[in-house]
Short mmCIF file of C-alpha atoms in Angstrom, two decimals:
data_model
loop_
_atom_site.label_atom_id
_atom_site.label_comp_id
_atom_site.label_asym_id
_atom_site.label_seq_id
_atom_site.Cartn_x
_atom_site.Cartn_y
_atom_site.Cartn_z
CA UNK A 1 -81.32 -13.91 10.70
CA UNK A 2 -81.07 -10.85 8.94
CA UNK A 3 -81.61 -7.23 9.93
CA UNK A 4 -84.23 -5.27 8.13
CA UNK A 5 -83.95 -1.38 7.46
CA UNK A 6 -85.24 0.41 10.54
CA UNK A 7 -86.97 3.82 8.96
CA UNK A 8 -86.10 6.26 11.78
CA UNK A 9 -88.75 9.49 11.37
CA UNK A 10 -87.05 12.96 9.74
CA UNK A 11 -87.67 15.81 11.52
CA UNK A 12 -86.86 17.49 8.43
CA UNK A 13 -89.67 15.79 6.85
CA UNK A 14 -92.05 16.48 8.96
CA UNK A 15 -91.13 20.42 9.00
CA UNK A 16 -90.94 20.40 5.19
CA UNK A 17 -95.04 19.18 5.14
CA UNK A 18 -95.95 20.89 7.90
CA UNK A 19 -94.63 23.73 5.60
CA UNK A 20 -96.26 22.72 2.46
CA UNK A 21 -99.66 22.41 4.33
CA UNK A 22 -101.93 25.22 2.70
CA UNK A 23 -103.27 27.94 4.83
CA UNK A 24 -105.94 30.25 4.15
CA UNK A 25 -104.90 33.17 1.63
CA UNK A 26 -101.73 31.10 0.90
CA UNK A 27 -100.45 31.73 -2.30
CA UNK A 28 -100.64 28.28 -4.28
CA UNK A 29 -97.76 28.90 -6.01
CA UNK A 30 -95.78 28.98 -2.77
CA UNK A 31 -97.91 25.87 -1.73
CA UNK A 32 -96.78 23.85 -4.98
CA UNK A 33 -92.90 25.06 -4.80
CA UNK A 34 -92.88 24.25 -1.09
CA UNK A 35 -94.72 20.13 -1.82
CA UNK A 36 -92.23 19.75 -4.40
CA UNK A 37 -89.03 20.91 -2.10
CA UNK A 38 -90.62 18.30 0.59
CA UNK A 39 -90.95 15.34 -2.47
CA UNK A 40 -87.60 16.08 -3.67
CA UNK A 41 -86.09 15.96 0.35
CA UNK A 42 -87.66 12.88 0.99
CA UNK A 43 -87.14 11.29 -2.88
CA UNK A 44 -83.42 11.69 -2.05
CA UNK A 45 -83.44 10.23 1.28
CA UNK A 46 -85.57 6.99 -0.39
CA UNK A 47 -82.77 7.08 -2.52
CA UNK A 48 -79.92 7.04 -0.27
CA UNK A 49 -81.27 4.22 1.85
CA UNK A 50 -81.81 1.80 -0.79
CA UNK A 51 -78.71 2.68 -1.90
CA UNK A 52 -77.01 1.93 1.51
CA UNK A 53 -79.09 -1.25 2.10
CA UNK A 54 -77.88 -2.70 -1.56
CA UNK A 55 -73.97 -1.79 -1.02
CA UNK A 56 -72.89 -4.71 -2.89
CA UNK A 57 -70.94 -7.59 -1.56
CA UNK A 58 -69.37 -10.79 -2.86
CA UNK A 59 -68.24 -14.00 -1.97
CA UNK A 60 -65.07 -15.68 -3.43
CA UNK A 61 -64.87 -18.91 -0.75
CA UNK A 62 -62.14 -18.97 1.62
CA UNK A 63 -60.18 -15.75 -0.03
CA UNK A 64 -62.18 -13.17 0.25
CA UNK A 65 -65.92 -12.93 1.28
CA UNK A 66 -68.72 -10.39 2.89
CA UNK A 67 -66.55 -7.46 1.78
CA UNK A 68 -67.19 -4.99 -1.53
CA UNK A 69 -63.35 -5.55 -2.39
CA UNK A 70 -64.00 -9.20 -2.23
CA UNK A 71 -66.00 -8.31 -5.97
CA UNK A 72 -62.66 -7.48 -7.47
CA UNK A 73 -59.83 -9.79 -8.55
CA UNK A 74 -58.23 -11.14 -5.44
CA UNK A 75 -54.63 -11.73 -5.42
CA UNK A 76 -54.65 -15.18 -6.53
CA UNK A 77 -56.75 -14.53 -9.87
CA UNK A 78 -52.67 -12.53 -10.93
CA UNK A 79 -50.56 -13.58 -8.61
CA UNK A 80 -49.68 -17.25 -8.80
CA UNK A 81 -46.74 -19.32 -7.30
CA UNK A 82 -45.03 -19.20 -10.35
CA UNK A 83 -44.47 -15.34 -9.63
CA UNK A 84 -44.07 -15.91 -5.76
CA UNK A 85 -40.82 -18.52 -6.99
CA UNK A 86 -39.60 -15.64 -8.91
CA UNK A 87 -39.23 -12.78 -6.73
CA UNK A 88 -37.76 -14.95 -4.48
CA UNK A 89 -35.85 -17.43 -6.55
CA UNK A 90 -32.85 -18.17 -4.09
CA UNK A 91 -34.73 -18.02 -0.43
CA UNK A 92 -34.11 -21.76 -0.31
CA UNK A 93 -30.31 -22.25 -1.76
CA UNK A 94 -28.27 -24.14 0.92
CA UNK A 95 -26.44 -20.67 2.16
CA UNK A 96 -30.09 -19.11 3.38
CA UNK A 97 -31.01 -19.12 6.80
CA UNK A 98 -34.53 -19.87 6.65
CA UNK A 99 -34.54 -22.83 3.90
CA UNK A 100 -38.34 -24.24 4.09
CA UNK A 101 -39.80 -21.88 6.00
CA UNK A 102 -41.27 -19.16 3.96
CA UNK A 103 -44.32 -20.41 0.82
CA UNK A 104 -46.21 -19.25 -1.20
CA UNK A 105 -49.46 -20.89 0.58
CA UNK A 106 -48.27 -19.33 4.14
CA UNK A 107 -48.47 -15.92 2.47
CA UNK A 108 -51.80 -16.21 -0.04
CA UNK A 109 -52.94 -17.29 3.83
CA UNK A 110 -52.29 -14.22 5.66
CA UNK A 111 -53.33 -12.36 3.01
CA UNK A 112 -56.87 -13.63 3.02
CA UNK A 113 -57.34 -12.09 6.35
CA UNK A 114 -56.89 -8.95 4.83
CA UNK A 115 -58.11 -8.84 1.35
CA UNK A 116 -61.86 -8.29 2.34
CA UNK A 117 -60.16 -5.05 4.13
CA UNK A 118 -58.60 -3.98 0.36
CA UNK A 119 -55.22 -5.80 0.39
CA UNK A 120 -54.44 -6.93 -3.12
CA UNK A 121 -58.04 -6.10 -3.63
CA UNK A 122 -57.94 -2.47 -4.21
CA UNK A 123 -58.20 -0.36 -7.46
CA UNK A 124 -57.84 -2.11 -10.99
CA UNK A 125 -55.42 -4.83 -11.78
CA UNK A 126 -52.43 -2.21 -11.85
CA UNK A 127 -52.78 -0.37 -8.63
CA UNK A 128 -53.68 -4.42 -7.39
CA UNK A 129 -50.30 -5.39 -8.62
CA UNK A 130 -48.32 -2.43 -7.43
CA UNK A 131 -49.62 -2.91 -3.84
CA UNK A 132 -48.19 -6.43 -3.65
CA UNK A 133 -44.76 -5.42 -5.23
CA UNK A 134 -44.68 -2.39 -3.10
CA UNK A 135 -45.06 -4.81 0.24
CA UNK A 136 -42.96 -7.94 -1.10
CA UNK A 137 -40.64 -5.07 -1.88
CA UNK A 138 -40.66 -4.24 1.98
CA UNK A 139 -40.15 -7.98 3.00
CA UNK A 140 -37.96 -8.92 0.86
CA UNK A 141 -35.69 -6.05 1.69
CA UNK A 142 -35.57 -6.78 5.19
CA UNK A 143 -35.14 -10.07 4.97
CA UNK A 144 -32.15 -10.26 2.36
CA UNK A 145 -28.72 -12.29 2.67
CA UNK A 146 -28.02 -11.36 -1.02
CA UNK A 147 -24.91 -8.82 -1.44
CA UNK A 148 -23.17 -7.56 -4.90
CA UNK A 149 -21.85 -10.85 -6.19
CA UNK A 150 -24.35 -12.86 -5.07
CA UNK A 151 -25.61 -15.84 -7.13
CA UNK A 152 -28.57 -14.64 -9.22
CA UNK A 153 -27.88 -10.90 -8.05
CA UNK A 154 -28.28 -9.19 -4.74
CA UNK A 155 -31.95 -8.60 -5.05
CA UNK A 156 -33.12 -12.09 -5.41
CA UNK A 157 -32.29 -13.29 -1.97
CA UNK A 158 -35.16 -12.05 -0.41
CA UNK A 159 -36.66 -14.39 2.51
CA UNK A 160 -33.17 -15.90 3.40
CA UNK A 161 -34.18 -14.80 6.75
CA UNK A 162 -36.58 -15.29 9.69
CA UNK A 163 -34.97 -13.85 12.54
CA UNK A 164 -32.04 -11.88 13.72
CA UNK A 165 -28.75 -13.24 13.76
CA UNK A 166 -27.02 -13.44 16.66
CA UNK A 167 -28.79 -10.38 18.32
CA UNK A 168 -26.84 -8.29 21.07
CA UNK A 169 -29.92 -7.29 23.13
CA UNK A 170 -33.31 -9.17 24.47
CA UNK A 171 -34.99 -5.52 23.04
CA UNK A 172 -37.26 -5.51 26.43
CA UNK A 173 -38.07 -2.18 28.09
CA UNK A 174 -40.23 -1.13 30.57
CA UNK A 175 -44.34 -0.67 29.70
CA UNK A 176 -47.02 -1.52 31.43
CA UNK A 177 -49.49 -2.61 28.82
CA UNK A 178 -47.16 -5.22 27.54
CA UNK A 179 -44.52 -6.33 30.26
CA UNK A 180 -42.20 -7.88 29.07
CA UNK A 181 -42.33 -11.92 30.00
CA UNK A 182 -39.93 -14.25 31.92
CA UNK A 183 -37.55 -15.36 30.01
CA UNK A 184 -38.50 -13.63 26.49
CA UNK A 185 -36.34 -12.35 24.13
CA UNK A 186 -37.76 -9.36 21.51
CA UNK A 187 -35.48 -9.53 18.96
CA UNK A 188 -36.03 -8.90 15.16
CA UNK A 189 -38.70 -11.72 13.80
CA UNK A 190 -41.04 -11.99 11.22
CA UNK A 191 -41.81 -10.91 7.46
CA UNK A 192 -41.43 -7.02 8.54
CA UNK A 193 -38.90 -7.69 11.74
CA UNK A 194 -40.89 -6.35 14.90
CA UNK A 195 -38.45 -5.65 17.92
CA UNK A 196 -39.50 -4.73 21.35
CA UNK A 197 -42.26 -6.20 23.85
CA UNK A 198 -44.33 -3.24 22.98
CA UNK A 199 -44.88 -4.06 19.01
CA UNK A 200 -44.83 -8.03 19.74
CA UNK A 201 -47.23 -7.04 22.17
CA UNK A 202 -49.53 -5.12 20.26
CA UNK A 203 -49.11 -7.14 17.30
CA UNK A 204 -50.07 -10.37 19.21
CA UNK A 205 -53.66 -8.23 20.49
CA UNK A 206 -53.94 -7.89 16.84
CA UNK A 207 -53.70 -11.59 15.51
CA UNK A 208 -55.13 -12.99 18.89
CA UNK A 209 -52.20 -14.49 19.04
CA UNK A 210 -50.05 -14.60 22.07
CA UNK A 211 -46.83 -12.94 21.08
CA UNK A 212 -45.91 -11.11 24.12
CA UNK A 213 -45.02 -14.31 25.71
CA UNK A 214 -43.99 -16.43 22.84
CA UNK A 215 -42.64 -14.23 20.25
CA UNK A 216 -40.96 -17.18 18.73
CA UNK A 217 -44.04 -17.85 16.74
CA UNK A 218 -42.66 -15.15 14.69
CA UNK A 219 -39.79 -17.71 13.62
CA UNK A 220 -41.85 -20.87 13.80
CA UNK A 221 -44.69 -20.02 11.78
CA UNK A 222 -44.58 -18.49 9.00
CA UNK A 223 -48.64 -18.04 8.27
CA UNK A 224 -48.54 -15.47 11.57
CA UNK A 225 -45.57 -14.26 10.13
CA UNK A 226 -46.64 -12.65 6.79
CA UNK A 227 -49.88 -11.69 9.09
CA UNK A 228 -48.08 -9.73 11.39
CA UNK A 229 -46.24 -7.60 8.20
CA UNK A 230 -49.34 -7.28 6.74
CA UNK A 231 -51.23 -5.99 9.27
CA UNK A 232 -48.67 -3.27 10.06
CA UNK A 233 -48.99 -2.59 6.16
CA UNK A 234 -52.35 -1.75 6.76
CA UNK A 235 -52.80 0.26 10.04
CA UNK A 236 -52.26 3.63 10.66
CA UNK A 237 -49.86 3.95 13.80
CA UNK A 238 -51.32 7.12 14.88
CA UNK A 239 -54.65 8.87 14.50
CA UNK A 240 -54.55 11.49 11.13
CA UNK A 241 -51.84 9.05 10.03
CA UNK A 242 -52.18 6.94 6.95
CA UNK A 243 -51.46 3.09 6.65
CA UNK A 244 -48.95 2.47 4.05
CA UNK A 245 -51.79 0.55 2.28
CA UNK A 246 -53.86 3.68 2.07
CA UNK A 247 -50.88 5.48 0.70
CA UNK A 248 -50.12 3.30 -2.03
CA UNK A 249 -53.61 2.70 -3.28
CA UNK A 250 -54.30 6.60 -3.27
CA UNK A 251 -56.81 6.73 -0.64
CA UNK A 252 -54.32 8.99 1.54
CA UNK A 253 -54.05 13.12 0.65
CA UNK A 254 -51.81 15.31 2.12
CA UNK A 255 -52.49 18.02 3.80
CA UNK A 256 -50.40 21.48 3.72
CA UNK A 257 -48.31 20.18 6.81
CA UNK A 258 -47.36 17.26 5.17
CA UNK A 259 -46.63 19.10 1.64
CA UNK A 260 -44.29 21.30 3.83
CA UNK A 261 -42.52 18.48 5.56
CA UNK A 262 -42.32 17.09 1.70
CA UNK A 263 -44.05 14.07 3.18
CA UNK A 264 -46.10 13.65 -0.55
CA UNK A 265 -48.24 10.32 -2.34
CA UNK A 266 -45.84 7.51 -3.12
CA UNK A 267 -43.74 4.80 -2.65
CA UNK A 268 -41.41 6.91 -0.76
CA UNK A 269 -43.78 7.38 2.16
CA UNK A 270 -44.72 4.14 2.97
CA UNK A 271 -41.14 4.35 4.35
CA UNK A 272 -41.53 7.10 6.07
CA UNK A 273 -44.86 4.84 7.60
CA UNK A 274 -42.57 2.04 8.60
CA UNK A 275 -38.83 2.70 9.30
CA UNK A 276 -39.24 6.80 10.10
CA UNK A 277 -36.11 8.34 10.71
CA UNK A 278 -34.49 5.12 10.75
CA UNK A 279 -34.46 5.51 6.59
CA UNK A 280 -35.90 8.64 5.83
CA UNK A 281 -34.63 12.48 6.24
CA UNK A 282 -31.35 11.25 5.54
CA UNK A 283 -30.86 11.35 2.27
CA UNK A 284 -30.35 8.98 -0.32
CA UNK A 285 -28.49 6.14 2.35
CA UNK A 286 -28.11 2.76 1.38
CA UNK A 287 -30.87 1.03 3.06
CA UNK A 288 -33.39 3.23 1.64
CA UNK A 289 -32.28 2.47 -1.89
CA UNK A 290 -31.94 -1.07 -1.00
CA UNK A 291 -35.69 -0.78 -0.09
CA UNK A 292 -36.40 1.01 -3.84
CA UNK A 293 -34.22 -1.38 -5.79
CA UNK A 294 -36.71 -4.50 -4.25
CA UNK A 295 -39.67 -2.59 -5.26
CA UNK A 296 -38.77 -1.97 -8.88
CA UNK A 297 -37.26 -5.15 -9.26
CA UNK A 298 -40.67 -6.87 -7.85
CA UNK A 299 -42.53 -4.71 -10.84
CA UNK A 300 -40.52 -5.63 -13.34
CA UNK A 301 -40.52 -9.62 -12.70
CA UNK A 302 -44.58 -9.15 -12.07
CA UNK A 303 -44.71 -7.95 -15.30
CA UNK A 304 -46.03 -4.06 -14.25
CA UNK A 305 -42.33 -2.81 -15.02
CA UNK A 306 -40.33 -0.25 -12.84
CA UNK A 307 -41.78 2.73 -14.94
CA UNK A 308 -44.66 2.17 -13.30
CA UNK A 309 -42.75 2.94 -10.07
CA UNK A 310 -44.38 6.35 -9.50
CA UNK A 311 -43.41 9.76 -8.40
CA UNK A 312 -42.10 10.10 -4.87
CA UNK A 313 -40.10 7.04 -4.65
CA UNK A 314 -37.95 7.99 -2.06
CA UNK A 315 -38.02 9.87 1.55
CA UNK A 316 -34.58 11.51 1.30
CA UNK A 317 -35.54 14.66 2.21
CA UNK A 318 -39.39 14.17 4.07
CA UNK A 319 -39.61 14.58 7.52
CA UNK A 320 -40.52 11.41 9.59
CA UNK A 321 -43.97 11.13 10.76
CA UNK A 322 -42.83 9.93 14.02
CA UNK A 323 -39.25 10.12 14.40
CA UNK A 324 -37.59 8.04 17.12
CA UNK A 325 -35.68 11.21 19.43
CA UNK A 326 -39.82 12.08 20.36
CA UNK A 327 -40.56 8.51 21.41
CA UNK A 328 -36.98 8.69 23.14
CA UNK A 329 -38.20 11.74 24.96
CA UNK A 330 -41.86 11.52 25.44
#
């Protein structure tokens, strides 16, 4: 069953025709200016409910469907396994940790969750393209074994890992939304590591998936995985705070505080969404470029090329959204 459009009565309406009713020793002139101010109100307002009530949207089976992004390309119409094999060609070489584990299906998967919400499905083919490079870029940066000399380069290693290796700490601390459970350890895990019982905790709420007290599905599955990265991809951690998604797509402007804190549209800030002071405000470290070097080389092997890269690739100098000594202190 279907809902049909409910026509609520304008007051505006009615005080427009009240208005343009004549009176005796009205001036017709006034009269006609006043019926044609009331057709044009409620023309418009015709108008803007069909309008509303047509908002096209499509159906593409099992990838995408009931959603207006879902009438774009998705992400399998240009990006196929072929391209998944070659960003990351050496994930299953005897020397990675996670050989098996991570597929192409597992993340076209996860993705479908989001594409109706504009993940891979956003913008024309380009801005599309750039997305996915811009979040493989994230993933496979975190989850790298690859170093200098490495077979193939140090940038092709990406998904060598599922976990933490050999972690010092079981990352639990005190909250009382998400305790931590008996016996749980919160170590790194996942596509985008999450650590601590609050993120695995919050996560899990997210994916109605119970990750608070088995946050090994991070490590087993690799489906909920790439669903937990994405998701954090694509939500805002605080309110007036962009997603990284909404960033990269250009759905996100600044506003004078962030031009001041040289927090600006680009690549750059979706590390300033994800890592905060962790990678950003300190320059031009390491791990950030590590994080930039995945990106570009993503574009170039998806055939977009690293020119397309953008303005603002970095967060050397922006001030962290949320930078960690306020959540120490707050």
């Amino acid at each position: 069953m279907t809902a049909g459009i409910v026509l609520v009565p304008d007051p505006r309406r009615s005080l427009l025709l009240s208005q343009a009713q004549p009176s005796c020793g009205s001036d017709p002139m006034r009269t006609a200016r006043a019926w044609a101010v009331a057709f044009l109100v409620i023309a418009a307002a015709v108008v803007a409910a069909e309008a509303k009530s047509k908002l096209k949207t499509c159906d593409k089976g099992w990838e995408c469907s009931g959603s207006i992004y879902c009438c774009n390309e998705t992400i399998t119409d240009y990006f196929q396994v072929y391209q998944f094999e070659n960003l990351f060609s050496k994930r299953n070489s005897p020397v990675a940790h996670a050989v098996g584990f991570w597929d192409y299906h597992s993340f076209i998967t996860a993705a479908a969750v989001y594409e109706p919400l504009g993940f891979g499905t956003t913008g024309d083919k380009e801005t599309k393209m750039m997305e996915i490079a811009a979040f493989l870029g994230h993933v496979g940066s975190k989850t790298s074994c690859g170093y200098g000399v490495a077979t193939g380069g140090p940038l092709a290693w990406g998904l060598c890992y599922n976990h933490e290796m050999s972690p010092s700490q079981d990352y639990c601390t005190p909250n009382y939304l998400y305790p931590c459970a008996e016996g749980a350890s919160y170590y790194g895990r996942g596509a985008l590591p999450v650590y601590g019982n609050y993120n695995y905790g919050i996560i899990g709420d997210a994916l109605n998936v119970d990750l608070l007290h088995h946050p090994e599905y991070l490590e087993q599955n690799a489906t909920i995985a790439f669903q937990a990265a994405i998701w954090r991809w694509m939500t805002p951690m605080k309110k007036k705070q962009p997603s990284a998604h909404d960033v990269l797509v250009g759905n996100w402007k600044p506003t004078n505080n962030d031009t001041l804190s040289n927090r600006l549209p680009g690549f750059g800030l979706t590390m300033n969404i994800l890592y905060a002071d962790q990678i950003c405000g300190q320059g031009y470290i390491d791990p950030m470029n590590n994080i930039i070097s995945h990106y570009q080389y993503y574009l170039d092997l998806m055939g977009v090329g690293r020119q397309k890269s953008g303005d603002n690739r970095d967060c050397a100098d922006q001030v962290p959204f949320n930078p960690s000594y306020k959540a120490a202190t707050s």
